[in-house]
mmCIF file of C-alpha atoms in Angstrom:
data_model
loop_
_atom_site.group_PDB
_atom_site.id
_atom_site.type_symbol
_atom_site.label_atom_id
_atom_site.label_comp_id
_atom_site.label_asym_id
_atom_site.label_seq_id
_atom_site.Cartn_x
_atom_site.Cartn_y
_atom_site.Cartn_z
ATOM 1 C CA UNK A 744 0.000 0.000 0.000
ATOM 2 C CA UNK A 745 1.029 3.592 -0.598
ATOM 3 C CA UNK A 746 2.055 5.772 2.323
ATOM 4 C CA UNK A 747 2.714 9.487 2.548
ATOM 5 C CA UNK A 748 6.341 8.936 3.524
ATOM 6 C CA UNK A 749 7.225 5.992 1.268
ATOM 7 C CA UNK A 750 7.627 5.585 -2.468
ATOM 8 C CA UNK A 751 4.574 5.217 -4.642
ATOM 9 C CA UNK A 752 3.736 1.715 -5.828
ATOM 10 C CA UNK A 753 3.970 1.089 -9.571
ATOM 11 C CA UNK A 754 0.984 2.224 -11.604
ATOM 12 C CA UNK A 755 -1.415 -0.686 -12.225
ATOM 13 C CA UNK A 756 -4.188 0.476 -14.589
ATOM 14 C CA UNK A 757 -5.977 -2.884 -14.323
ATOM 15 C CA UNK A 758 -6.787 -1.998 -10.708
ATOM 16 C CA UNK A 759 -8.736 1.126 -11.706
ATOM 17 C CA UNK A 760 -12.506 0.831 -11.334
ATOM 18 C CA UNK A 761 -15.402 3.130 -12.068
ATOM 19 C CA UNK A 762 -17.376 4.110 -9.020
ATOM 20 C CA UNK A 763 -20.549 4.389 -11.048
ATOM 21 C CA UNK A 764 -21.702 2.724 -14.207
ATOM 22 C CA UNK A 765 -23.958 5.633 -15.096
ATOM 23 C CA UNK A 766 -27.139 7.310 -13.995
ATOM 24 C CA UNK A 767 -29.973 5.086 -12.781
ATOM 25 C CA UNK A 768 -32.789 7.394 -13.917
ATOM 26 C CA UNK A 769 -31.500 7.494 -17.472
ATOM 27 C CA UNK A 770 -30.440 3.834 -17.486
ATOM 28 C CA UNK A 771 -33.997 2.824 -16.549
ATOM 29 C CA UNK A 772 -35.630 5.151 -19.081
ATOM 30 C CA UNK A 773 -36.460 2.248 -21.483
ATOM 31 C CA UNK A 774 -38.402 0.486 -18.712
ATOM 32 C CA UNK A 775 -40.283 3.683 -17.878
ATOM 33 C CA UNK A 776 -41.095 4.270 -21.559
ATOM 34 C CA UNK A 777 -42.366 0.683 -21.785
ATOM 35 C CA UNK A 778 -44.586 1.299 -18.747
ATOM 36 C CA UNK A 779 -46.063 4.304 -20.575
ATOM 37 C CA UNK A 780 -46.673 2.202 -23.715
ATOM 38 C CA UNK A 781 -48.308 -0.500 -21.588
ATOM 39 C CA UNK A 782 -50.557 2.121 -19.963
ATOM 40 C CA UNK A 783 -51.519 3.415 -23.420
ATOM 41 C CA UNK A 784 -52.437 -0.125 -24.529
ATOM 42 C CA UNK A 785 -54.637 -0.388 -21.419
ATOM 43 C CA UNK A 786 -56.301 2.944 -22.188
ATOM 44 C CA UNK A 787 -54.817 4.668 -19.131
ATOM 45 C CA UNK A 788 -52.697 7.123 -21.157
ATOM 46 C CA UNK A 789 -53.015 8.641 -24.589
ATOM 47 C CA UNK A 790 -51.068 7.223 -27.522
ATOM 48 C CA UNK A 791 -49.688 10.721 -28.038
ATOM 49 C CA UNK A 792 -48.052 10.505 -24.612
ATOM 50 C CA UNK A 793 -46.649 7.055 -25.421
ATOM 51 C CA UNK A 794 -45.227 8.456 -28.664
ATOM 52 C CA UNK A 795 -43.561 11.297 -26.785
ATOM 53 C CA UNK A 796 -41.959 8.792 -24.392
ATOM 54 C CA UNK A 797 -40.724 6.766 -27.373
ATOM 55 C CA UNK A 798 -39.184 9.884 -28.955
ATOM 56 C CA UNK A 799 -37.419 10.717 -25.697
ATOM 57 C CA UNK A 800 -36.109 7.152 -25.523
ATOM 58 C CA UNK A 801 -34.755 7.383 -29.095
ATOM 59 C CA UNK A 802 -33.092 10.757 -28.462
ATOM 60 C CA UNK A 803 -31.489 9.404 -25.290
ATOM 61 C CA UNK A 804 -30.099 6.373 -27.143
ATOM 62 C CA UNK A 805 -28.661 8.702 -29.790
ATOM 63 C CA UNK A 806 -27.100 10.914 -27.091
ATOM 64 C CA UNK A 807 -25.455 7.867 -25.530
ATOM 65 C CA UNK A 808 -24.054 6.790 -28.905
ATOM 66 C CA UNK A 809 -22.707 10.292 -29.506
ATOM 67 C CA UNK A 810 -21.074 10.375 -26.079
ATOM 68 C CA UNK A 811 -19.451 6.988 -26.703
ATOM 69 C CA UNK A 812 -17.974 8.182 -30.003
ATOM 70 C CA UNK A 813 -16.621 11.440 -28.571
ATOM 71 C CA UNK A 814 -12.836 11.738 -28.545
ATOM 72 C CA UNK A 815 -11.788 12.350 -24.959
ATOM 73 C CA UNK A 816 -8.725 14.418 -24.241
ATOM 74 C CA UNK A 817 -7.675 15.989 -20.947
ATOM 75 C CA UNK A 818 -7.306 19.372 -22.654
ATOM 76 C CA UNK A 819 -8.972 21.180 -25.504
ATOM 77 C CA UNK A 820 -12.422 19.771 -24.841
ATOM 78 C CA UNK A 821 -14.460 20.216 -28.031
ATOM 79 C CA UNK A 822 -17.623 22.298 -28.002
ATOM 80 C CA UNK A 823 -19.486 19.169 -29.076
ATOM 81 C CA UNK A 824 -18.830 17.674 -25.617
ATOM 82 C CA UNK A 825 -20.592 20.597 -23.930
ATOM 83 C CA UNK A 826 -23.468 20.413 -26.411
ATOM 84 C CA UNK A 827 -23.838 16.705 -25.654
ATOM 85 C CA UNK A 828 -23.772 17.407 -21.922
ATOM 86 C CA UNK A 829 -26.619 19.906 -22.325
ATOM 87 C CA UNK A 830 -28.567 17.375 -24.410
ATOM 88 C CA UNK A 831 -27.956 14.688 -21.791
ATOM 89 C CA UNK A 832 -29.272 17.009 -19.057
ATOM 90 C CA UNK A 833 -32.532 17.287 -20.990
ATOM 91 C CA UNK A 834 -32.665 13.497 -21.383
ATOM 92 C CA UNK A 835 -32.173 13.238 -17.616
ATOM 93 C CA UNK A 836 -35.026 15.697 -17.046
ATOM 94 C CA UNK A 837 -37.270 13.681 -19.363
ATOM 95 C CA UNK A 838 -36.346 10.464 -17.570
ATOM 96 C CA UNK A 839 -37.251 12.123 -14.258
ATOM 97 C CA UNK A 840 -40.650 13.114 -15.690
ATOM 98 C CA UNK A 841 -41.287 9.538 -16.841
ATOM 99 C CA UNK A 842 -40.215 8.020 -13.526
ATOM 100 C CA UNK A 843 -42.339 10.546 -11.628
ATOM 101 C CA UNK A 844 -45.337 9.221 -13.530
ATOM 102 C CA UNK A 845 -44.431 5.523 -13.124
ATOM 103 C CA UNK A 846 -43.850 5.898 -9.366
ATOM 104 C CA UNK A 847 -46.364 8.633 -8.586
ATOM 105 C CA UNK A 848 -50.036 8.552 -7.671
ATOM 106 C CA UNK A 849 -52.563 8.094 -10.467
ATOM 107 C CA UNK A 850 -54.362 11.404 -10.152
ATOM 108 C CA UNK A 851 -56.957 12.524 -12.713
ATOM 109 C CA UNK A 852 -54.442 14.907 -14.288
ATOM 110 C CA UNK A 853 -51.451 12.497 -14.253
ATOM 111 C CA UNK A 854 -51.579 12.010 -18.048
ATOM 112 C CA UNK A 855 -51.784 15.746 -18.587
ATOM 113 C CA UNK A 856 -48.825 16.418 -16.280
ATOM 114 C CA UNK A 857 -46.758 13.703 -17.954
ATOM 115 C CA UNK A 858 -47.590 15.057 -21.414
ATOM 116 C CA UNK A 859 -46.777 18.639 -20.409
ATOM 117 C CA UNK A 860 -43.443 17.630 -18.866
ATOM 118 C CA UNK A 861 -42.445 15.543 -21.873
ATOM 119 C CA UNK A 862 -43.542 18.351 -24.195
ATOM 120 C CA UNK A 863 -41.267 20.821 -22.461
ATOM 121 C CA UNK A 864 -38.274 18.473 -22.639
ATOM 122 C CA UNK A 865 -38.876 17.457 -26.261
ATOM 123 C CA UNK A 866 -39.321 21.081 -27.322
ATOM 124 C CA UNK A 867 -36.023 22.022 -25.661
ATOM 125 C CA UNK A 868 -34.386 19.079 -27.416
ATOM 126 C CA UNK A 869 -35.452 20.716 -30.674
ATOM 127 C CA UNK A 870 -38.016 18.127 -31.714
ATOM 128 C CA UNK A 871 -40.965 19.405 -33.717
ATOM 129 C CA UNK A 872 -43.833 20.496 -31.535
ATOM 130 C CA UNK A 873 -47.513 20.076 -31.999
ATOM 131 C CA UNK A 874 -50.740 21.741 -30.973
ATOM 132 C CA UNK A 875 -51.389 18.963 -28.457
ATOM 133 C CA UNK A 876 -48.220 19.847 -26.565
ATOM 134 C CA UNK A 877 -49.140 23.478 -25.975
ATOM 135 C CA UNK A 878 -52.675 22.323 -25.201
ATOM 136 C CA UNK A 879 -51.323 20.269 -22.269
ATOM 137 C CA UNK A 880 -49.609 23.349 -20.834
ATOM 138 C CA UNK A 881 -52.738 25.461 -21.341
ATOM 139 C CA UNK A 882 -54.930 22.907 -19.560
ATOM 140 C CA UNK A 883 -52.508 22.684 -16.642
ATOM 141 C CA UNK A 884 -52.433 26.472 -16.359
ATOM 142 C CA UNK A 885 -56.242 26.581 -16.422
ATOM 143 C CA UNK A 886 -56.326 24.089 -13.559
ATOM 144 C CA UNK A 887 -53.869 26.139 -11.522
ATOM 145 C CA UNK A 888 -55.479 29.502 -12.196
ATOM 146 C CA UNK A 889 -59.074 28.351 -11.799
ATOM 147 C CA UNK A 890 -62.088 29.541 -13.778
ATOM 148 C CA UNK A 891 -61.715 32.800 -15.666
#
């Protein structure tokens, strides 16, 4: 073993280990997206919501592939690495939205909240929006603000 006063042991790269294999929320995103698809098949969620979960899953897979192919250097980090990090943060946020639905209570507005959260993430990821997405936000706002 190494000590502060003694010489360092020889470097043994085979002894290096990762402390974490990745993020659990994002790693379990496919299971959460499948739960949403299953709920849509059972009529508990809209197919639009299931489609949004599938798009998030596809974007997350693509982000992982891009991160794997990124050249890593200790200096001169390319801008692409920062862009990928920002994209991954949005994938993480989307995964959190999905897991909130899978683990949360089934309230009457659960589908609406899930759709609104996914809409926000997908829009920020630059995916084409639709009228149904802004409609989810409008309906949530109406519920919060009460009757006009």
